[in-house]
Short mmCIF file of C-alpha atoms in Angstrom, two decimals:
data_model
loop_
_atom_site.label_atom_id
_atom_site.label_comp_id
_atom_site.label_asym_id
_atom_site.label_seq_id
_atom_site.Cartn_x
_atom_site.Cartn_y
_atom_site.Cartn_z
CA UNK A 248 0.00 0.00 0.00
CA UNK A 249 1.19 3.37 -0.91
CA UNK A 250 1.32 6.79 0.53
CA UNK A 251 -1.62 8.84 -0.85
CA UNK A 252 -0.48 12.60 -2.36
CA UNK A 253 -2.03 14.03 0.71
CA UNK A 254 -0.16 11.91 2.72
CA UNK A 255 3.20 12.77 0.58
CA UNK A 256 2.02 16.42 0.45
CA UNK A 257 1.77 16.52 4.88
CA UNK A 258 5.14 14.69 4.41
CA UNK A 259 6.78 17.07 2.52
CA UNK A 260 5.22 20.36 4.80
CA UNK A 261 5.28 20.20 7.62
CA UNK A 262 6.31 16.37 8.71
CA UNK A 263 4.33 16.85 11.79
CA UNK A 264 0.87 15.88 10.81
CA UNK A 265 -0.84 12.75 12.64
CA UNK A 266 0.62 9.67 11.50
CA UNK A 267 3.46 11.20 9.57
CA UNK A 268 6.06 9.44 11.66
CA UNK A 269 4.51 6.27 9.88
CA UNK A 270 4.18 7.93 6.14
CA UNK A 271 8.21 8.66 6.86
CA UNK A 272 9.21 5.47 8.13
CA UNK A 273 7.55 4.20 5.06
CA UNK A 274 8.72 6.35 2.27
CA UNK A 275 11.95 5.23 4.21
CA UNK A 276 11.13 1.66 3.70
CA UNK A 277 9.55 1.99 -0.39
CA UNK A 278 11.57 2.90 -3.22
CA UNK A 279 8.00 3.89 -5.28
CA UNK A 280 6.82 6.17 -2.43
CA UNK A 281 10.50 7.94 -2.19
CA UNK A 282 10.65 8.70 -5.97
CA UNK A 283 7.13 9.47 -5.28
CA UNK A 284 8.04 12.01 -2.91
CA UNK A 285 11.25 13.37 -5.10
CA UNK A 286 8.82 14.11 -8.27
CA UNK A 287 6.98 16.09 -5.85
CA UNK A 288 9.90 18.01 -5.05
CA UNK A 289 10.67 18.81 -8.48
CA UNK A 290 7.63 19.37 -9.83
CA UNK A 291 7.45 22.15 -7.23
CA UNK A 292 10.74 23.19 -7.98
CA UNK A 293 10.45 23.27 -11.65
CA UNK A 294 6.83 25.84 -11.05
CA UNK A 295 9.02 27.96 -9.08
CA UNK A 296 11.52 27.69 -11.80
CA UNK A 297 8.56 29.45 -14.30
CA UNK A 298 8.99 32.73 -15.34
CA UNK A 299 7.67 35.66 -14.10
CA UNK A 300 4.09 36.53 -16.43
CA UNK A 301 3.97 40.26 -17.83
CA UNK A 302 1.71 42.40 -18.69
CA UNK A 303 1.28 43.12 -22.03
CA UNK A 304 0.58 46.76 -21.75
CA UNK A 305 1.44 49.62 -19.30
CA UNK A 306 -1.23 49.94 -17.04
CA UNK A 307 -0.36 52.99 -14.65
CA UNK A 308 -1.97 55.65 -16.77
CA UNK A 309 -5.10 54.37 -15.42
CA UNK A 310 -4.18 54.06 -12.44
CA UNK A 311 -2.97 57.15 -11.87
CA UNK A 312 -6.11 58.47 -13.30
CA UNK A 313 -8.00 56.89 -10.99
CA UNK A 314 -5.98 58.37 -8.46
CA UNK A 315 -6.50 61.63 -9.40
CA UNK A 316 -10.07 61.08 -9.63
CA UNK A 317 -10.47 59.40 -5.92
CA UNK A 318 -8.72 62.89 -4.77
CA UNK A 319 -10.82 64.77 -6.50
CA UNK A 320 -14.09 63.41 -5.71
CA UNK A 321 -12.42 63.52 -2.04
CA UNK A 322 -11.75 67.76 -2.39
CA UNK A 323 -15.28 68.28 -3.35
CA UNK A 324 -16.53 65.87 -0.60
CA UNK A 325 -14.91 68.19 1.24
CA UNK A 326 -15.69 71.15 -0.07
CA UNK A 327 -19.36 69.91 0.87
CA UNK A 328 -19.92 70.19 -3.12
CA UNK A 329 -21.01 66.68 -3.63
CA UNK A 330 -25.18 67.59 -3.17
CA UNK A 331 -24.17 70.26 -6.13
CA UNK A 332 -22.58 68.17 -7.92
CA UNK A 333 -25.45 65.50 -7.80
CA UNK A 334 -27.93 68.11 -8.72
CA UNK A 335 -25.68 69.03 -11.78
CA UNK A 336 -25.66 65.35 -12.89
CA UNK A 337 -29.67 64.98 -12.49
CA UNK A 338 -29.90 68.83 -14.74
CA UNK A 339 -27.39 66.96 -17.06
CA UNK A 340 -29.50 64.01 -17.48
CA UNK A 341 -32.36 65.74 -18.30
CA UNK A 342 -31.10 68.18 -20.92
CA UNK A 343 -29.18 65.74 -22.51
CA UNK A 344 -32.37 63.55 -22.76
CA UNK A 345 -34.23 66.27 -24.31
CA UNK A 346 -31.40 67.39 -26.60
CA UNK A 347 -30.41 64.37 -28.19
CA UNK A 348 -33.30 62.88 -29.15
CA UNK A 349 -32.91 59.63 -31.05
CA UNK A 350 -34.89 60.16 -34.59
CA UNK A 351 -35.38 57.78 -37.11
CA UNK A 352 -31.92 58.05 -38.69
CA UNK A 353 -30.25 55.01 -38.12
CA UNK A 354 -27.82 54.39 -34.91
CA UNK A 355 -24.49 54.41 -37.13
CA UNK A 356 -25.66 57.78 -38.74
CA UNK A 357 -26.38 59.13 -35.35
CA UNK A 358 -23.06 57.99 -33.88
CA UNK A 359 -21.52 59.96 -36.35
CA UNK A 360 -23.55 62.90 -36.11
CA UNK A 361 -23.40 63.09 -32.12
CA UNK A 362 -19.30 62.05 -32.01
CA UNK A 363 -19.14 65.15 -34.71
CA UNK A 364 -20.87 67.46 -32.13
CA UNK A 365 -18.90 66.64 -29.33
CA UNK A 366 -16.17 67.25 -31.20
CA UNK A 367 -17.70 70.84 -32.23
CA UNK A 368 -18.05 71.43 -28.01
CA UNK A 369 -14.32 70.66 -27.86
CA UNK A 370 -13.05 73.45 -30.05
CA UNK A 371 -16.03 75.53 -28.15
CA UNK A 372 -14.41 75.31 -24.96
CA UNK A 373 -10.48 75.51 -26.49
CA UNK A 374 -11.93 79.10 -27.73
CA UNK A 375 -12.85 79.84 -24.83
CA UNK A 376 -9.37 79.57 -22.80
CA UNK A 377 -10.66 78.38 -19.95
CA UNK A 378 -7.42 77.54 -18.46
CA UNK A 379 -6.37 80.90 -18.78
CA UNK A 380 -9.09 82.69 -17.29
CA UNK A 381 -9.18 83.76 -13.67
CA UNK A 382 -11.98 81.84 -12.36
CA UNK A 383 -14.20 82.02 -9.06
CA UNK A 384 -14.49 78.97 -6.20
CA UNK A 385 -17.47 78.02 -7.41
CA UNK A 386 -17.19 78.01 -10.90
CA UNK A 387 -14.07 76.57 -10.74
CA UNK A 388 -15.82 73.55 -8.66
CA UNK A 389 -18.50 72.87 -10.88
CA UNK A 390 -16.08 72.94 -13.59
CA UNK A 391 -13.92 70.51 -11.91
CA UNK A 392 -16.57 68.07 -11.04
CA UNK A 393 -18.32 68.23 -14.83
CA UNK A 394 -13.89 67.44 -16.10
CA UNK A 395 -14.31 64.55 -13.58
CA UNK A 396 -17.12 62.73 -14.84
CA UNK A 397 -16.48 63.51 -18.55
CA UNK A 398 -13.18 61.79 -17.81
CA UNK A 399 -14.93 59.11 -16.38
CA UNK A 400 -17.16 58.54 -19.49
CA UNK A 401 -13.81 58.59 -21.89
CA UNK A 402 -12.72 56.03 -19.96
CA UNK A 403 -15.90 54.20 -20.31
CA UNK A 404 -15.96 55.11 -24.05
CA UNK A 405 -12.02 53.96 -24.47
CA UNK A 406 -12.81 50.79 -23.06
CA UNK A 407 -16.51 50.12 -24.76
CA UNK A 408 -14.24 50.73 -27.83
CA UNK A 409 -11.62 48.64 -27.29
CA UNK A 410 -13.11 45.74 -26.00
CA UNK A 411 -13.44 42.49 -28.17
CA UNK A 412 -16.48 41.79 -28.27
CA UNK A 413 -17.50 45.29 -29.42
CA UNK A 414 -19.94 47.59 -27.73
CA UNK A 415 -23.11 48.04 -29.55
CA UNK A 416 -23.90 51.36 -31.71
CA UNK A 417 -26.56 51.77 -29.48
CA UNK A 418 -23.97 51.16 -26.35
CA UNK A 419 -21.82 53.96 -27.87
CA UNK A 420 -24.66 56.28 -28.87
CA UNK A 421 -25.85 56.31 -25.01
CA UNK A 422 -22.34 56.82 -24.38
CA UNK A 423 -21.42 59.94 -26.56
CA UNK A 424 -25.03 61.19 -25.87
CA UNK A 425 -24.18 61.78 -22.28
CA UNK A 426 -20.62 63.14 -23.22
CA UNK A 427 -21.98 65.80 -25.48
CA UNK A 428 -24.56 66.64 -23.15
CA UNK A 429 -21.71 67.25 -20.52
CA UNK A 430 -19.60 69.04 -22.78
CA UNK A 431 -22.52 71.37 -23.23
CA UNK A 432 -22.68 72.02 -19.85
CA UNK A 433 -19.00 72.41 -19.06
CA UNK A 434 -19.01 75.03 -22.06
CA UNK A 435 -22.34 76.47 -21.00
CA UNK A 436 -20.67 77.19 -17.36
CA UNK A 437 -17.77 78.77 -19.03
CA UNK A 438 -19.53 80.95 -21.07
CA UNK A 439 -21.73 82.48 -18.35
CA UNK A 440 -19.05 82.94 -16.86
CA UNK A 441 -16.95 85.06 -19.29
CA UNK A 442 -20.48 86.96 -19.46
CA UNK A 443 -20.57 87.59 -16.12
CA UNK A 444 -17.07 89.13 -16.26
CA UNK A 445 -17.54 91.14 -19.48
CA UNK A 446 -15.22 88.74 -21.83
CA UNK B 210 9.78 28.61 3.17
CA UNK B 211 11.71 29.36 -0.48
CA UNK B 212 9.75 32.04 -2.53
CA UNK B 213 10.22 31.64 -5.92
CA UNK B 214 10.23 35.62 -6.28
CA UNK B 215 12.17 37.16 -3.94
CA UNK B 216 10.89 41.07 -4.63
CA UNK B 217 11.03 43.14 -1.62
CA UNK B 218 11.57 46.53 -0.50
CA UNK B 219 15.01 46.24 -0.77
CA UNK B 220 14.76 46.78 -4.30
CA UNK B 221 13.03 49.80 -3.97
CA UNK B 222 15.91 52.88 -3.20
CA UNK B 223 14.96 55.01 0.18
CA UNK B 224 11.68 52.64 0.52
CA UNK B 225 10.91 54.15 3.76
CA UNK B 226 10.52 57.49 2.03
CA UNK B 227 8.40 56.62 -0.85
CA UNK B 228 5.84 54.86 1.24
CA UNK B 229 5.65 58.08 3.26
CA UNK B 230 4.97 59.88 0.07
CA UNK B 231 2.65 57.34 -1.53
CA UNK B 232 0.60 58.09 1.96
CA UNK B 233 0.84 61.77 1.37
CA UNK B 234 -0.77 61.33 -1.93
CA UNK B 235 2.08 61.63 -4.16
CA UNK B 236 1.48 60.05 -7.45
CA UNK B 237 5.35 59.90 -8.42
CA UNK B 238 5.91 57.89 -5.18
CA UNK B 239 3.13 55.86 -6.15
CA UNK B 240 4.73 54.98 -9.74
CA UNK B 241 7.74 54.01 -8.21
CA UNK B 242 5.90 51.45 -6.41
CA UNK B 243 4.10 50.48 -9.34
CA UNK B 244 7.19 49.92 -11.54
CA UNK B 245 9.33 48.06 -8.13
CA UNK B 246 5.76 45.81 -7.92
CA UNK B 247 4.29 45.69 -11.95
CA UNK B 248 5.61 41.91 -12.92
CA UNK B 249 5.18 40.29 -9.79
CA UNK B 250 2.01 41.76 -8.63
CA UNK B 251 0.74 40.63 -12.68
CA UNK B 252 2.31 37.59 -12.23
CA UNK B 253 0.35 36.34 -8.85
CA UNK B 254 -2.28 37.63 -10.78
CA UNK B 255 -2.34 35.71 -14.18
CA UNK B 256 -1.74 32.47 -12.14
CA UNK B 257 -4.82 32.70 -10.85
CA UNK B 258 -7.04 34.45 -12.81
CA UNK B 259 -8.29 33.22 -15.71
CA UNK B 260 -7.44 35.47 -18.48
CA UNK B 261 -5.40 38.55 -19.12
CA UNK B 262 -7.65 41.16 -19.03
CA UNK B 263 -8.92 39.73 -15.27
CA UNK B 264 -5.03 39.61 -14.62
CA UNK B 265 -4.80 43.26 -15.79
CA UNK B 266 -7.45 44.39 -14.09
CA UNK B 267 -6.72 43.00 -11.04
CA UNK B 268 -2.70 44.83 -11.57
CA UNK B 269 -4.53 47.80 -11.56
CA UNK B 270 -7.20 47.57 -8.42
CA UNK B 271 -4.07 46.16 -6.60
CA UNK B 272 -2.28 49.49 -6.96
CA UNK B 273 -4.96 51.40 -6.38
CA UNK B 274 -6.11 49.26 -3.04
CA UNK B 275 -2.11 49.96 -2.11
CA UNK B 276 -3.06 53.91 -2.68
CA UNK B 277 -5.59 53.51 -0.42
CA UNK B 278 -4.42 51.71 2.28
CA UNK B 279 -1.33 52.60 2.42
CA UNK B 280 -1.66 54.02 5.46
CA UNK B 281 -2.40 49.87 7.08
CA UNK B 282 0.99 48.87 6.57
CA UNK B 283 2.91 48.68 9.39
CA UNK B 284 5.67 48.30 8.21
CA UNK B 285 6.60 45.31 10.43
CA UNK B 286 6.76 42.47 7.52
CA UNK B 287 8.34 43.17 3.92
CA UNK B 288 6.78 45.91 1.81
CA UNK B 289 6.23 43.07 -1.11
CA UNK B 290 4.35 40.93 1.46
CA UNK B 291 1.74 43.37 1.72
CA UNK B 292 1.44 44.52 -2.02
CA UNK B 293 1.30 40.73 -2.41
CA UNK B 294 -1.15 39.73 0.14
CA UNK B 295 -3.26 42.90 -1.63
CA UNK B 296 -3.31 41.09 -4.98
CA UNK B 297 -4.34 37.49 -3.79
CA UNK B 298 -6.74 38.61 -2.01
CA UNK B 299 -8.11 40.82 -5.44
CA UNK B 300 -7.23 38.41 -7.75
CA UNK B 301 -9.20 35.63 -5.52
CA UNK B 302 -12.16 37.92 -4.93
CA UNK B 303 -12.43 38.50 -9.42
CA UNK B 304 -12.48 34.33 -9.02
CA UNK B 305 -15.01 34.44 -7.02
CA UNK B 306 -16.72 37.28 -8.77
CA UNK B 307 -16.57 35.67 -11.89
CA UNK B 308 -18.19 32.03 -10.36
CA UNK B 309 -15.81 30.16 -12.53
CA UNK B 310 -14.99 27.48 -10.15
CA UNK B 311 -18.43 25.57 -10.17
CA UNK B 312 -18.50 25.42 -14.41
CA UNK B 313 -14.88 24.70 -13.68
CA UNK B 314 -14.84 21.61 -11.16
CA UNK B 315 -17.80 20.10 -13.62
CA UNK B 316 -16.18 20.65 -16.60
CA UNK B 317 -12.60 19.12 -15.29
CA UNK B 318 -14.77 16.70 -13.61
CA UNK B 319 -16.80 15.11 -16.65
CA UNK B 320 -13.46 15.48 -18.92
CA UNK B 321 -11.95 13.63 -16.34
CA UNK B 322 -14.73 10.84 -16.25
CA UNK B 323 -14.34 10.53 -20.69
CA UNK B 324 -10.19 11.05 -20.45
CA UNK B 325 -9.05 9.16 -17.53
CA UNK B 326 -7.21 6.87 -19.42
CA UNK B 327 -6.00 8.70 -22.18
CA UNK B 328 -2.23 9.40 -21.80
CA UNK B 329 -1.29 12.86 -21.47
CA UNK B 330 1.67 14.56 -21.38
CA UNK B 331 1.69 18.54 -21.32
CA UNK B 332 4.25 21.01 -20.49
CA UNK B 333 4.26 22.97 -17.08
CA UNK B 334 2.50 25.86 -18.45
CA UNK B 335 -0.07 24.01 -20.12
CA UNK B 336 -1.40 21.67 -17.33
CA UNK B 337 -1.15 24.93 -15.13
CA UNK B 338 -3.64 26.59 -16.99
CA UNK B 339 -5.35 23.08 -17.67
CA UNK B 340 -6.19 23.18 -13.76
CA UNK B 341 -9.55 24.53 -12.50
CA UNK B 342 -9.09 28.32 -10.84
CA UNK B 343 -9.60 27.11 -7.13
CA UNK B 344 -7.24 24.51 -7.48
CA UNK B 345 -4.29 26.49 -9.81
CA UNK B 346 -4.75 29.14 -7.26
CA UNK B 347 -4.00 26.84 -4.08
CA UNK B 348 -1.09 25.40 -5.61
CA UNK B 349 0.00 28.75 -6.69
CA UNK B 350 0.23 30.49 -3.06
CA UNK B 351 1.13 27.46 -1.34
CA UNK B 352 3.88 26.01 -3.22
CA UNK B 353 5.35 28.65 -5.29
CA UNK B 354 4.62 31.76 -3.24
CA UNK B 355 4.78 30.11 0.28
CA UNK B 356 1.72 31.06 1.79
CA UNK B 357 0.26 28.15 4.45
CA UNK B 358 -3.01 26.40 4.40
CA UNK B 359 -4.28 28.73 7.34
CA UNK B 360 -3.51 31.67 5.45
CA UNK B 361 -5.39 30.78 1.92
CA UNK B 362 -7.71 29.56 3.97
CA UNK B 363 -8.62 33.13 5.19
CA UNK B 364 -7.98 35.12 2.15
CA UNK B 365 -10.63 32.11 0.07
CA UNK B 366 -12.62 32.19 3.18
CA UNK B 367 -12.52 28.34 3.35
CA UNK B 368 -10.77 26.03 5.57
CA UNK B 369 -7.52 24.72 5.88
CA UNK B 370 -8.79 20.87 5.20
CA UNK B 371 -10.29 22.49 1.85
CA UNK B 372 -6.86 24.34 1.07
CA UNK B 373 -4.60 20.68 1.45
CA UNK B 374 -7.21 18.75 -0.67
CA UNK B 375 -7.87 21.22 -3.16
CA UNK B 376 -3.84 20.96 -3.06
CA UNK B 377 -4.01 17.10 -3.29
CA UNK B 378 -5.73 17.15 -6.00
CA UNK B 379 -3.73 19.52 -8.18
CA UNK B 380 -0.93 17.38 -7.70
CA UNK B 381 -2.78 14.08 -8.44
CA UNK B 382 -3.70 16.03 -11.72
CA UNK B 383 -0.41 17.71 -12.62
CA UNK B 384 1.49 14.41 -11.79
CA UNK B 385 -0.82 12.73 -14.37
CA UNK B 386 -0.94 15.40 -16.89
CA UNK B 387 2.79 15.29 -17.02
CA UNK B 388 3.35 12.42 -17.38
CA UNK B 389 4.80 11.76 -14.14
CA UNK B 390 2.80 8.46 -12.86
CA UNK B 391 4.97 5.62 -11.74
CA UNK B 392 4.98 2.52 -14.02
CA UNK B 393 3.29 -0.40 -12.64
#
């Protein structure tokens, strides 16, 4: 009768399991259970042997992305901005529903047609200069928090993009739907803003 | 116990420093852990995970987890420990998110039933992979990365009699698939 592998596994940990003194004795006694025991040995020594798996891309871009967008979320929290930033989101949600509404065209002409005024909001707001404007607390805030979450959805876009499977048109419509209708908003606060100032 | 990757804070220059930074909330302290920690943290993680984008993901919560709680470690055991212990317990949580190991055990157990006495003979990697999650990750921590039967137990919120058969078993596998069985 031979050793069983948990018997050979005990064994080869620890030695001090019940009945080991036996399982030694024995492996001491059969030539099968001591080879037994040495392919045990190498097998484990040959997995430690393996080398080291790597990722095939760089990943800390996203991390650090994240990061940034823990600490900011954790300013406004803060701040004691997080109640205006919810009520932004909910203002969002409903202009962008009422904007963008979906027509009869089909989804890949709509894609195209929503991704093309995003786009148009981009070089709205790099007019504007809002970098280089002096801006109040508040403004600046709301600002902030409307950058955060349209990072968020590029993130969500970059990834419904890239995965293999494929996101759906419709997937990707929703998606740049809600990204122009934040872009409007981030332009819209900028632009009140310069009005306010006489810019 | 051996580890089969010895990566430690020794490797990182003025370690004590850039953890105090990485508390403070410095990102450039943070991407010097990430680059000391990127292979080995993805490589605890591939072993057990099933495919590379869990792996990758996994990379990335475990740095971000080690932003986070920074502040837990004590610094009483080795840096690499903790960033370690971090992605087991991430990388075994996306297992169990996932709910791989019931298709898993069935699927290994009814190829088992049809190929039990078909000879096989694969290469390390392949009967690795080959295993089901529960049991590649078992034999992962315990024999390659050291960790005890007590320990997995906690972090797969089992016990240690499920850790040493679920280790048992991989071997009885691994010996087979290899081609390792003794002649009769």
């Amino acid at each position: 009768m031979h050793l069983r592998m948990d018997q050979l596994l005990a064994l080869r940990d620890a030695g001090s399991e019940p009945g080991s003194a036996e399982a030694r004795q024995h492996v001491a006694q059969c030539d099968e259970c001591a080879a037994e025991l040495e392919r045990l040995h190498q097998r484990v020594a040959r997995m430690r042997a393996l080398p080291a798996l790597r990722p095939s891309r760089d990943r800390f871009a996203e991390v650090a992305e994240r990061v940034r967008g823990e600490r900011r979320q954790a300013r406004l929290r803060r701040l004691g901005v997080g109640a205006l930033a919810l009520a932004a989101s909910l203002v969002l949600f409903v202009i962008g529903r009422d904007v963008l509404t979906p027509g009869v065209a089909r989804a890949s002409d709509q894609l195209t047609a929503t991704m093309a005024e995003s786009a148009a909001l981009e070089q709205a707001l790099q007019a504007l200069r809002p970098d280089q404007r002096v801006t109040d607390a508040y403004t600046a805030r709301v600002a902030a928090s409307l950058e955060d979450r349209i990072a968020d959805l590029d993130r969500r876009l970059s990834a419904a993009q890239a995965t293999a499977t494929g996101a759906t048109e419709t997937e990707l419509l929703s998606l740049w739907r809600e990204r122009v209708g934040l872009m409007d908003a981030l332009v819209d606060v900028h632009v009140t803003r310069a009005e306010q100032v006489g810019l | 116990m051996p580890r089969a990757l010895v990566v430690d804070s020794y490797l990182i220059d003025d370690a004590e420093s850039v953890i105090a930074r990485v508390r403070a909330g410095d990102p450039a302290a943070l991407e010097v852990l990430y680059r000391s920690f990127e292979t080995p943290v993805y490589n605890v993680a591939r072993r057990i995970c099933r495919t590379v984008e869990d792996a990758e993901d996994v990379l990335q919560e475990t740095f971000l987890e080690v932003y986070r709680s920074i502040g837990q470690y004590r610094g009483d055991g080795s840096l690499w420990g903790w960033v370690r212990q971090v992605a087991a317990s991430k990388a075994l949580m996306r297992l169990r998110r996932n709910k791989y190991r019931d298709t898993d055990e069935l699927h290994d157990e009814v190829h088992a039933f049809r190929k039990e006495d078909t000879p096989l003979r694969m290469d390390l990697e392949a009967a690795l992979e080959r295993l089901p999650e529960v049991s590649r990750a078992v034999v992962w921590l315990h024999d390659v990365e050291g960790y005890t039967h007590e320990e997995i137990a906690a972090m797969m919120g089992k016990t240690p009699s499920f850790s040493k058969s679920q280790l048992a078993r991989a071997h009885v596998k691994l010996r087979r698939w290899l081609g390792e069985e003794a002649v009769a």
